[in-house]
Coordinates of C-alpha atoms in Angstrom, one line a residue:
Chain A
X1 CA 39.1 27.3 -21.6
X2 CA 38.6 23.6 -20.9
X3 CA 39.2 24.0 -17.4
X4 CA 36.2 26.6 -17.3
X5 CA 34.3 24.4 -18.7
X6 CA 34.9 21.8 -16.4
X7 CA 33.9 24.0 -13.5
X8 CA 29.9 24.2 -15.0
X9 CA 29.9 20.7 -14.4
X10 CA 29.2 19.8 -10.9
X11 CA 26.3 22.3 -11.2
X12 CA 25.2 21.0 -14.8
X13 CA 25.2 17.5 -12.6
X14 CA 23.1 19.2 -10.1
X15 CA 21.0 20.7 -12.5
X16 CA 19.9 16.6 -14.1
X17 CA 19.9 15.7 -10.6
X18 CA 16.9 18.3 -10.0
X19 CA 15.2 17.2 -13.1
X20 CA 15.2 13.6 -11.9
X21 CA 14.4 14.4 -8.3
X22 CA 11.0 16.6 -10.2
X23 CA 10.2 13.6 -12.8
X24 CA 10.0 11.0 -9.7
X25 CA 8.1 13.6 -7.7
X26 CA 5.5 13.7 -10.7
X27 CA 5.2 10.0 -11.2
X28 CA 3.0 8.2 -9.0
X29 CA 4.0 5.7 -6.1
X30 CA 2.7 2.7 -7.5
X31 CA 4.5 -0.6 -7.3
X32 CA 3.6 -3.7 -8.4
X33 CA 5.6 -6.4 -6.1
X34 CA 5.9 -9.5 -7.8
X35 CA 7.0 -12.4 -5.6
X36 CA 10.1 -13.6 -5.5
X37 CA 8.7 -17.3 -4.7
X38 CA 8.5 -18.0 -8.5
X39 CA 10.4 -20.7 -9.9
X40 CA 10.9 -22.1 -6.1
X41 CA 8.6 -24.6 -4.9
X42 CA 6.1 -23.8 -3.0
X43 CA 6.4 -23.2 0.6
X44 CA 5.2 -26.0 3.6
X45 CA 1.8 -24.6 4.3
X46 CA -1.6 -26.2 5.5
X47 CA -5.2 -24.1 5.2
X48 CA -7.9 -25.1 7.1
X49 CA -11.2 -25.7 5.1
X50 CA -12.7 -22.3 4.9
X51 CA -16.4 -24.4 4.2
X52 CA -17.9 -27.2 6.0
X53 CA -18.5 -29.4 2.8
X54 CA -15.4 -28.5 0.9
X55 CA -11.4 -29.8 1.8
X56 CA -8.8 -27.1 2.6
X57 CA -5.4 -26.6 0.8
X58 CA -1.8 -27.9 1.9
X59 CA 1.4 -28.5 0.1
X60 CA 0.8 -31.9 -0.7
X61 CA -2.1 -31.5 -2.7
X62 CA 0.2 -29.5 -5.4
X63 CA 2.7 -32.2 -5.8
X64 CA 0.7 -35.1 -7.3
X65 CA 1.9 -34.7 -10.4
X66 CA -0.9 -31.8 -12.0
X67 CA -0.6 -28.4 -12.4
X68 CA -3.3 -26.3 -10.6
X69 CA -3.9 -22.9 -9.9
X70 CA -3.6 -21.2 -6.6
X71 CA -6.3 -18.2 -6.4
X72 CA -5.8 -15.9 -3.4
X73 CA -9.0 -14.3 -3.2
X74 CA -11.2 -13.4 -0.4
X75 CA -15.3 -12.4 -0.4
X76 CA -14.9 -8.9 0.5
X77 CA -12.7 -8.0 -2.3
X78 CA -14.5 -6.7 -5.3
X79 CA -12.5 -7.2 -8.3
X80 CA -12.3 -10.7 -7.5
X81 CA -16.0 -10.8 -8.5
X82 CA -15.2 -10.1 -11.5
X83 CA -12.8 -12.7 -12.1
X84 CA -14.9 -15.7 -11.0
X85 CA -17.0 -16.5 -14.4
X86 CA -13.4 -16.9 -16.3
X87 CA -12.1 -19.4 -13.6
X88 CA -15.7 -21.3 -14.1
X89 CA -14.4 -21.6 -17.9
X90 CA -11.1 -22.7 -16.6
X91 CA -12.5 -25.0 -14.9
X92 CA -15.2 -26.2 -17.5
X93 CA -11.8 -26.5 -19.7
X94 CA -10.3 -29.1 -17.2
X95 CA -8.0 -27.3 -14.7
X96 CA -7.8 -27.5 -11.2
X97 CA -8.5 -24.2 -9.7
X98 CA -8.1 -23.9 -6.0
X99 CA -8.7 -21.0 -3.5
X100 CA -7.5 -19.9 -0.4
X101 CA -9.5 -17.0 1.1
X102 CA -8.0 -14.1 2.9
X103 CA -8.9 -12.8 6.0
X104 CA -13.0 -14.5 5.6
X105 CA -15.5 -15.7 7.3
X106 CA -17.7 -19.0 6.3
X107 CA -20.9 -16.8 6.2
X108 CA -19.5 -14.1 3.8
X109 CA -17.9 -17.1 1.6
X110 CA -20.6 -19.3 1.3
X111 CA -23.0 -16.0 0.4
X112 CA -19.9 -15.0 -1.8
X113 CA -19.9 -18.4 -3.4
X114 CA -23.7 -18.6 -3.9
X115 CA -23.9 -15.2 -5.7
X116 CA -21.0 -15.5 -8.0
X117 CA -20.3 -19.4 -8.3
X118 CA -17.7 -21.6 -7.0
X119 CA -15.0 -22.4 -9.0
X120 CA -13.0 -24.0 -6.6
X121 CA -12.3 -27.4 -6.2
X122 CA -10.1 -26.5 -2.5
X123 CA -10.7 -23.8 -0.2
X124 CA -8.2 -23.1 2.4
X125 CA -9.0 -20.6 5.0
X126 CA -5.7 -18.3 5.7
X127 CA -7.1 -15.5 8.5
X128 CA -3.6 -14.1 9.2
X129 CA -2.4 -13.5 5.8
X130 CA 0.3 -16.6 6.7
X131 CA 0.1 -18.4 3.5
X132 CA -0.3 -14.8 1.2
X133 CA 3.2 -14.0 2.8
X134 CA 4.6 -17.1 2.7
X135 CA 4.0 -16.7 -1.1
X136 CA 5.1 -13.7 -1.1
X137 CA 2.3 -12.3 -2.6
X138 CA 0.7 -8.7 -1.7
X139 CA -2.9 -8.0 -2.3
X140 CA -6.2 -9.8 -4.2
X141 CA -7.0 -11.6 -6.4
X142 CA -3.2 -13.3 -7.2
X143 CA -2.9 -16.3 -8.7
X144 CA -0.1 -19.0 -8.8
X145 CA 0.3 -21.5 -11.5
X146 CA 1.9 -24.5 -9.6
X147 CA 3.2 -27.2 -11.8
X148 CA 2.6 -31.1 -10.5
X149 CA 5.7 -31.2 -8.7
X150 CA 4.8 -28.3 -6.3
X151 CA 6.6 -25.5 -8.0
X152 CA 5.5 -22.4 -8.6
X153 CA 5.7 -21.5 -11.6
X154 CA 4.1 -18.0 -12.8
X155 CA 2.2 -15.1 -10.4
X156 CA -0.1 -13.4 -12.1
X157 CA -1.2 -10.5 -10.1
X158 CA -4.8 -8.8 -10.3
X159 CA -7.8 -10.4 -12.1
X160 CA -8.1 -12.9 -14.4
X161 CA -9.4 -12.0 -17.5
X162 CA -10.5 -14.1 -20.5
X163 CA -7.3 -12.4 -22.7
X164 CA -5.7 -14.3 -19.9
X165 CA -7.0 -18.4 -20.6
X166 CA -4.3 -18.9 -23.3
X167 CA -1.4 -17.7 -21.3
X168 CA -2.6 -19.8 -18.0
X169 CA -3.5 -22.9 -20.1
X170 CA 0.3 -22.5 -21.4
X171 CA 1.6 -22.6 -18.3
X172 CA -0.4 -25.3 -17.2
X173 CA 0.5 -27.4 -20.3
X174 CA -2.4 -28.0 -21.7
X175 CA -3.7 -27.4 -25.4
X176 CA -6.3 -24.9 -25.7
Chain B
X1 CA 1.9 -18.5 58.2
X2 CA -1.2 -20.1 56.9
X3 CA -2.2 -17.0 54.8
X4 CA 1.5 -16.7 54.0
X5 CA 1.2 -20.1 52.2
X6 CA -2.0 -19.3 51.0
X7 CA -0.2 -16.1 49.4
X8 CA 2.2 -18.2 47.8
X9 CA -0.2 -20.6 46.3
X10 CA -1.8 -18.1 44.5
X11 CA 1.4 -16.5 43.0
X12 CA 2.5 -19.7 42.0
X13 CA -1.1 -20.5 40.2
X14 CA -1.1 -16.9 38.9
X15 CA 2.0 -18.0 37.3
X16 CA 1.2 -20.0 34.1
X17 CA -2.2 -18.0 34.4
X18 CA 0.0 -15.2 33.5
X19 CA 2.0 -17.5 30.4
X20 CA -1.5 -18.8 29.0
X21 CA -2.4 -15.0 28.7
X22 CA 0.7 -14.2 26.3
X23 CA -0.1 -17.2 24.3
X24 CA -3.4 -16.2 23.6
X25 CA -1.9 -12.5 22.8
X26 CA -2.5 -10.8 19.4
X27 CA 1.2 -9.8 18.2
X28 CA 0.2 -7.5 15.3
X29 CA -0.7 -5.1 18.0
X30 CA 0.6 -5.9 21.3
X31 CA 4.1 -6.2 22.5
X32 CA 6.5 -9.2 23.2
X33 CA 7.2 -10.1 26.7
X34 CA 11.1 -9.3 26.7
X35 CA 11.4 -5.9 26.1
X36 CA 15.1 -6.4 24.3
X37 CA 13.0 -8.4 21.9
X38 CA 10.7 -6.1 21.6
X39 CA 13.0 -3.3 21.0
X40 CA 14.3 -5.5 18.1
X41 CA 10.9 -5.9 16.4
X42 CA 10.1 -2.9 16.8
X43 CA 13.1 -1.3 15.3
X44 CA 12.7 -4.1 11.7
X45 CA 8.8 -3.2 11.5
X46 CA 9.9 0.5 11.2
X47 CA 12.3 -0.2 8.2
X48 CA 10.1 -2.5 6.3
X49 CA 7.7 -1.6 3.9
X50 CA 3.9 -2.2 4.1
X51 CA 3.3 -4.1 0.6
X52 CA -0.4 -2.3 0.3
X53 CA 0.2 1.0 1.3
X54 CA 3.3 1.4 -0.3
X55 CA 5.5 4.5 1.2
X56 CA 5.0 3.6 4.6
X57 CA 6.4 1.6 6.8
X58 CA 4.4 -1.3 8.6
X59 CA 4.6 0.0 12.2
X60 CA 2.2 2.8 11.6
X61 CA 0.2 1.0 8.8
X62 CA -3.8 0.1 9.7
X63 CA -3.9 -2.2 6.4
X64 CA -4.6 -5.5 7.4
X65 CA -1.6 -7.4 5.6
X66 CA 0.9 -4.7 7.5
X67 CA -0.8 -6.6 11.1
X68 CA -0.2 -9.7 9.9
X69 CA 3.5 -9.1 8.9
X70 CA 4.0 -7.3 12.4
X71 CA 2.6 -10.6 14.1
X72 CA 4.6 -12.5 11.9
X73 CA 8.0 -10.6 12.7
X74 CA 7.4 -10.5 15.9
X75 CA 6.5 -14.4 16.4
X76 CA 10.1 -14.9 14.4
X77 CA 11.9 -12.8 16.9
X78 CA 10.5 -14.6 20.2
X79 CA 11.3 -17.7 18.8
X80 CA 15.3 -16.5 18.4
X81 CA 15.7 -15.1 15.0
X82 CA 17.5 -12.4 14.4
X83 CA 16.2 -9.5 12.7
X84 CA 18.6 -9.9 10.0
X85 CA 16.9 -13.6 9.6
X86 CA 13.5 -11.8 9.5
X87 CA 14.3 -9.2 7.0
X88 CA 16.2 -12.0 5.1
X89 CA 13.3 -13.5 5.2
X90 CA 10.9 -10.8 3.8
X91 CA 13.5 -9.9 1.1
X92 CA 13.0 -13.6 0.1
X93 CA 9.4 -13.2 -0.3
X94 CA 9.1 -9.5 -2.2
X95 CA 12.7 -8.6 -2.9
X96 CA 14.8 -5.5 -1.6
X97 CA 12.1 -3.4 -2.4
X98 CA 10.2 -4.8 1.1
X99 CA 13.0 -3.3 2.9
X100 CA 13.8 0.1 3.4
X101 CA 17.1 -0.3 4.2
X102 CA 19.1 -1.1 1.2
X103 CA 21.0 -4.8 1.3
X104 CA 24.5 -4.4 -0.1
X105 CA 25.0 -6.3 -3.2
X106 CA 27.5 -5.1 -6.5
X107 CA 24.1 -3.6 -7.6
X108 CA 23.2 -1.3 -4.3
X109 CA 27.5 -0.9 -4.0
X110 CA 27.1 2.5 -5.4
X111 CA 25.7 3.8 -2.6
X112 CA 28.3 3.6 -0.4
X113 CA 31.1 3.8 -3.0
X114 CA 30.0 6.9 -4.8
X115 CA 29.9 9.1 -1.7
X116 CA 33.1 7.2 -0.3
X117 CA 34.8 8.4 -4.4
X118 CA 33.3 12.1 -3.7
X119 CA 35.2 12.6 -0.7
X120 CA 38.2 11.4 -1.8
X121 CA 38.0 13.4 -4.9
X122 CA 37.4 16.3 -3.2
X123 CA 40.4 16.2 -0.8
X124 CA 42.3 15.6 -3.6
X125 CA 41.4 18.6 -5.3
X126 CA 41.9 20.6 -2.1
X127 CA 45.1 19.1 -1.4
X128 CA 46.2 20.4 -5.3
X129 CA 44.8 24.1 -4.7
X130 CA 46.5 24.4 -1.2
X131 CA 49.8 23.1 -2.8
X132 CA 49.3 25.6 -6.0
X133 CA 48.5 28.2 -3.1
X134 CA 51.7 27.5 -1.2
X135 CA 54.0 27.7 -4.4
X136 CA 52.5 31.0 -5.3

């Protein structure tokens, strides 16, 4: 009797195996790859000045001893619109943002930048995607906290929303 | 003799001509100069995974990153990694999930060991029927 029993079971097996096979099927492909670059500090990088009268990003400028935030951003992307007035309040609050703009051109920043504000105390210019890989970091808007010794230390992927200021001045140690 | 020399002049200048031209190539489209390195780049960018669009693989992806990793890969491999090194690399940067091809590690192990375990299972089950068979 036991033995009959046992001889349902490779097809019982294949039966959940279906089932799971279906259930992925239905779900939809959508990933969201967080970098492996946090907690190790930040990789050797230097970004040209994306804008005539403002300096570009490197390495060194994120170990003098405070935390900033990295925004990967870029003037054709449209949620990153949206995301601009709350890194003004960041900024109005004290912090360091800086931005490195993907795949841009000075004409479509600086008309970017006029429309929506400029939050940024660095802009880097990255036109190969070099630094976004470097930090392992997939799309736009991203944004890296990086403490003062050059480490990053929390992604946080998509915009930046005002539910989103506690968390980030947290990380970045300071008192809200 | 003279145009001979004059042949060989302009070979020789055509030379580095030639080298400044690969310099100034775009690698997210165009090919390496060694075809064995080539092959090699070619061969990682179909088994890593475009970070944007996310089921295929960046050889045949138009997305903009997926260029930029192909230069990228391709740039390693002239200058002498190995595409091991380069997918290392990656895997560094977004985990396994970047690769396609799974990296062994005790949490991947399965994938080898449970087909390995099935086989042997099975022959062991076949060699107990054929011996019940025989003793009938």
């Amino acid at each position: 009797m036991k033995r009959k029993w046992l001889l349902w079971l490779p097809f019982a097996l294949g039966l959940v195996l279906l089932g799971l096979f279906y259930v992925g099927l239905k779900k939809p492909e959508d990933h969201i790859i967080v970098s492996r670059m946090v907690g190790k500090p930040l990789p050797l990088f230097t970004a040209p000045a994306a804008l005539p009268g403002q300096p570009g990003a490197a390495t060194a400028d994120y170990r003098m001893g405070k935390p900033r935030l990295l925004n990967i951003f870029a003037s054709w992307c449209v949620p990153c619109v949206a995301e601009v007035p709350v890194l003004l309040r960041l900024k109005a609050m004290g912090v360091e943002v800086d931005g490195i703009a993907v795949h841009d051109t000075t004409e479509a920043l600086q008309s970017f930048l006029a429309r929506n504000g400029n939050p940024y105390t660095r802009i880097g210019r990255d036109d190969q995607s070099r630094i976004q890989l470097m930090l392992g970091s997939s799309g736009v808007p991203e944004t890296f906290v990086i403490d003062g010794r050059g480490m990053i230390v929390h992604q946080h992927i998509g915009v930046v929303s005002e539910a989103d200021i506690p968390k980030l001045l947290g990380l970045l140690g300071q008192q809200k | 003799m003279r145009r001979l020399f004059a042949l060989l002049a302009a070979l020789l200048l055509a030379i580095p001509l030639h080298t400044g031209q690969a310099l100034a190539q775009d690698y997210a489209e165009e090919s390496l100069p060694n075809p064995r390195q080539e092959e090699q780049a070619l061969a990682l960018m179909d088994a890593i995974r475009c970070v944007v669009c996310q089921g295929q693989p960046i050889s045949g992806s138009n997305a903009d990153l997926a260029g930029d990793m192909r230069r990228i890969i391709r740039e390693k491999i002239a200058a002498g990694e190995s595409p091991a090194q380069v997918r290392a690399w990656l895997v560094s940067k977004y985990g396994d999930w970047v690769s396609f091809q799974p990296q062994v590690s005790p949490a991947t192990s399965p994938l080898w060991l449970v087909p390995l375990a099935t086989l042997i299972g099975g022959f062991w089950l076949l060699s107990r029927r054929i011996r019940i068979g025989r003793k009938r």
